Coordinates of C-alpha atoms in Angstrom, one line a residue:
N113 CA 13.2 25.2 33.2
V114 CA 16.7 23.8 33.3
N115 CA 19.0 26.6 34.3
G116 CA 22.2 24.7 34.9
T117 CA 23.9 23.6 38.2
N118 CA 22.7 25.8 41.0
G119 CA 20.8 27.9 38.5
S120 CA 17.5 27.8 40.3
I121 CA 16.7 29.7 43.5
L122 CA 14.6 27.9 46.1
S123 CA 12.7 29.9 48.7
V124 CA 10.0 29.3 51.3
S125 CA 6.8 30.6 49.9
A126 CA 4.5 29.8 52.8
Y127 CA 4.7 28.4 56.3
T128 CA 2.3 27.8 59.2
L129 CA 3.1 27.8 62.9
D130 CA 0.9 26.6 65.7
S131 CA -1.5 29.3 66.8
G132 CA -0.2 31.3 69.7
V133 CA 3.5 30.7 69.1
L134 CA 4.2 33.0 66.2
G135 CA 5.1 35.8 68.6
N136 CA 7.8 33.7 70.1
Y137 CA 9.9 33.6 66.9
T138 CA 11.7 35.9 64.5
V139 CA 11.2 34.1 61.2
S140 CA 13.7 34.4 58.4
T141 CA 13.4 32.6 55.0
P142 CA 16.8 32.6 53.4
T143 CA 17.0 31.2 49.8
A144 CA 18.9 28.2 48.6
L145 CA 20.3 27.2 45.3
G146 CA 18.9 24.2 43.3
T147 CA 19.5 22.3 40.2
I148 CA 16.9 21.1 37.8
N149 CA 18.3 18.3 35.6
K150 CA 17.2 17.6 32.1
A151 CA 14.5 15.0 31.6
D152 CA 15.1 12.1 29.3
L153 CA 12.8 12.1 26.3
V154 CA 12.9 9.0 24.2
I155 CA 11.3 8.9 20.7
S156 CA 10.8 5.4 19.5
A157 CA 10.2 4.1 16.0
V158 CA 7.2 1.7 15.8
T159 CA 7.0 -1.7 14.0
D160 CA 5.5 -1.3 10.5
T161 CA 4.7 -3.7 7.6
K162 CA 4.1 -2.5 4.1
P163 CA 4.3 -3.9 0.5
Y164 CA 7.4 -3.0 -1.5
D165 CA 6.9 0.4 -3.1
G166 CA 10.5 1.4 -3.9
T167 CA 10.6 4.0 -1.0
T168 CA 11.7 4.0 2.6
A169 CA 8.5 5.8 3.7
S170 CA 6.6 4.5 6.7
A171 CA 3.0 5.6 7.4
V172 CA 3.3 4.9 11.1
T173 CA 4.1 7.6 13.7
P174 CA 6.8 7.1 16.3
T175 CA 5.9 7.1 20.0
Y176 CA 7.6 8.9 22.9
T177 CA 8.1 8.6 26.6
G178 CA 9.4 11.2 29.1
L179 CA 7.6 14.3 27.9
V180 CA 6.3 16.3 30.9
T181 CA 2.6 16.7 30.7
R182 CA 2.7 20.5 30.6
D183 CA 4.8 20.3 27.5
S184 CA 2.1 18.3 25.7
G185 CA 1.8 19.6 22.1
K186 CA 5.4 20.9 22.1
L187 CA 6.7 17.7 20.4
T188 CA 5.4 17.6 16.8
A189 CA 6.2 16.4 13.2
L190 CA 7.2 12.9 14.3
A191 CA 8.2 10.7 11.4
Q192 CA 10.0 7.4 10.8
V193 CA 11.5 5.6 7.8
F194 CA 12.7 2.2 6.9
N195 CA 16.5 2.2 6.6
S196 CA 16.2 0.4 3.2
E197 CA 13.5 0.3 0.6
N198 CA 14.3 -3.4 -0.2
V199 CA 12.5 -6.6 0.9
N200 CA 14.6 -8.2 3.7
G201 CA 12.2 -10.8 5.1
T202 CA 9.9 -10.7 8.1
N203 CA 11.3 -8.2 10.6
G204 CA 14.4 -7.9 8.5
S205 CA 14.1 -4.1 8.1
I206 CA 15.1 -1.5 10.6
L207 CA 12.9 1.6 11.2
S208 CA 14.5 4.8 12.5
V209 CA 13.1 8.1 13.7
S210 CA 13.7 10.5 10.8
A211 CA 12.1 13.7 12.1
Y212 CA 10.7 15.4 15.1
T213 CA 10.3 19.0 16.2
L214 CA 10.6 19.9 19.9
D215 CA 9.5 23.5 20.6
P216 CA 12.6 25.7 21.4
S217 CA 10.8 27.0 24.5
V218 CA 11.2 23.6 26.1
S219 CA 13.9 21.8 24.1
G220 CA 16.6 22.8 26.7
N221 CA 14.7 20.9 29.3
Y222 CA 15.3 17.5 27.7
T223 CA 18.0 15.1 26.7
V224 CA 16.5 13.5 23.5
G225 CA 17.3 10.0 22.4
T226 CA 15.8 7.8 19.7
A227 CA 15.2 4.1 19.4
T228 CA 14.8 1.9 16.4
A229 CA 12.2 -0.9 15.6
L230 CA 12.0 -3.9 13.3
G231 CA 9.7 -3.9 10.3
T232 CA 8.8 -5.8 7.2
I233 CA 8.6 -4.9 3.6
N234 CA 6.7 -7.6 1.7
K235 CA 7.2 -8.4 -2.0
A236 CA 5.0 -6.6 -4.4
P237 CA 3.1 -8.5 -7.1
L238 CA 4.6 -8.2 -10.6
T239 CA 2.9 -9.7 -13.7
I240 CA 4.8 -10.1 -17.1
T241 CA 2.5 -11.2 -19.9
A242 CA 3.6 -12.1 -23.5
K243 CA 1.6 -10.2 -26.1
D244 CA -0.5 -12.0 -28.7
Q245 CA 1.5 -12.5 -31.9
T246 CA 0.8 -13.8 -35.4
T247 CA 3.0 -15.1 -38.1
T248 CA 2.8 -16.5 -41.6
Y249 CA 2.5 -20.2 -42.3
G250 CA 6.0 -21.7 -42.4
T251 CA 7.7 -19.2 -40.1
V252 CA 8.1 -19.3 -36.3
I253 CA 6.9 -16.6 -33.9
A254 CA 10.0 -14.7 -32.7
T255 CA 11.3 -15.9 -29.4
G256 CA 14.5 -15.5 -27.3
A257 CA 15.8 -12.7 -25.2
D258 CA 15.8 -8.9 -25.3
F259 CA 12.6 -8.1 -27.3
G260 CA 11.9 -4.9 -25.5
S261 CA 8.3 -4.0 -24.6
T262 CA 7.1 -4.8 -28.1
Y263 CA 6.4 -8.4 -27.2
F264 CA 5.2 -8.2 -23.6
T265 CA 3.4 -6.0 -21.1
S266 CA 3.9 -5.7 -17.4
S267 CA 2.0 -4.4 -14.4
G268 CA 3.1 -3.9 -10.8
L269 CA 6.4 -2.1 -11.3
V270 CA 6.9 0.9 -8.9
N271 CA 9.1 3.9 -8.6
S272 CA 10.0 4.1 -12.3
E273 CA 11.6 0.7 -12.2
T274 CA 11.9 -1.2 -15.5
I275 CA 12.3 -4.8 -16.7
S276 CA 15.8 -5.2 -18.2
S277 CA 15.3 -8.4 -20.0
V278 CA 12.6 -10.9 -21.1
T279 CA 13.0 -14.2 -22.8
L280 CA 10.0 -15.5 -24.7
A281 CA 9.3 -19.1 -25.7
T282 CA 6.7 -20.8 -27.8
N283 CA 5.4 -24.3 -28.5
Q284 CA 5.0 -23.5 -32.2
S285 CA 7.3 -24.9 -35.0
Q286 CA 7.7 -24.2 -38.7
T287 CA 5.7 -27.3 -39.6
D288 CA 2.6 -26.3 -37.6
N289 CA -0.5 -26.0 -39.7
V290 CA -2.6 -22.8 -39.8
G291 CA -5.2 -22.6 -37.1

């Protein structure tokens, strides 16, 4: 573990002398001070592409470099997010590391950094369909703007989003015959 400058004690734990010469020496093994520096741990967001869903969520897990093998399993709960939920074109979105947990028993051994990645949120399909209407001979089917959902249906909206305005048009006139 990292114990600060000169926070580690170094000692000779074993030695071997050529046979027959050990009796010629008085061996001493004094200790020395040592420093173990923190390792760099970099957690990197990974490129992702998804359809617009009104959220910043990403289903891809970030990657990492620099974790010492014996600490495997001590870095968990890795997550990343898009910085915006909006469509910004191919590779026009930035993904950032949003969460990770490094076990407290090893966290002091690392300097943790994060890296971003580019991603894409594609446009979602949206269908707006005029509802069938009927009228009496001599009158025109209502058209224009702001009819509310009485005159149309929609499919594809996400995240409680709504359509604020719809303008309807028709090819019918007051002089059109029945049928």
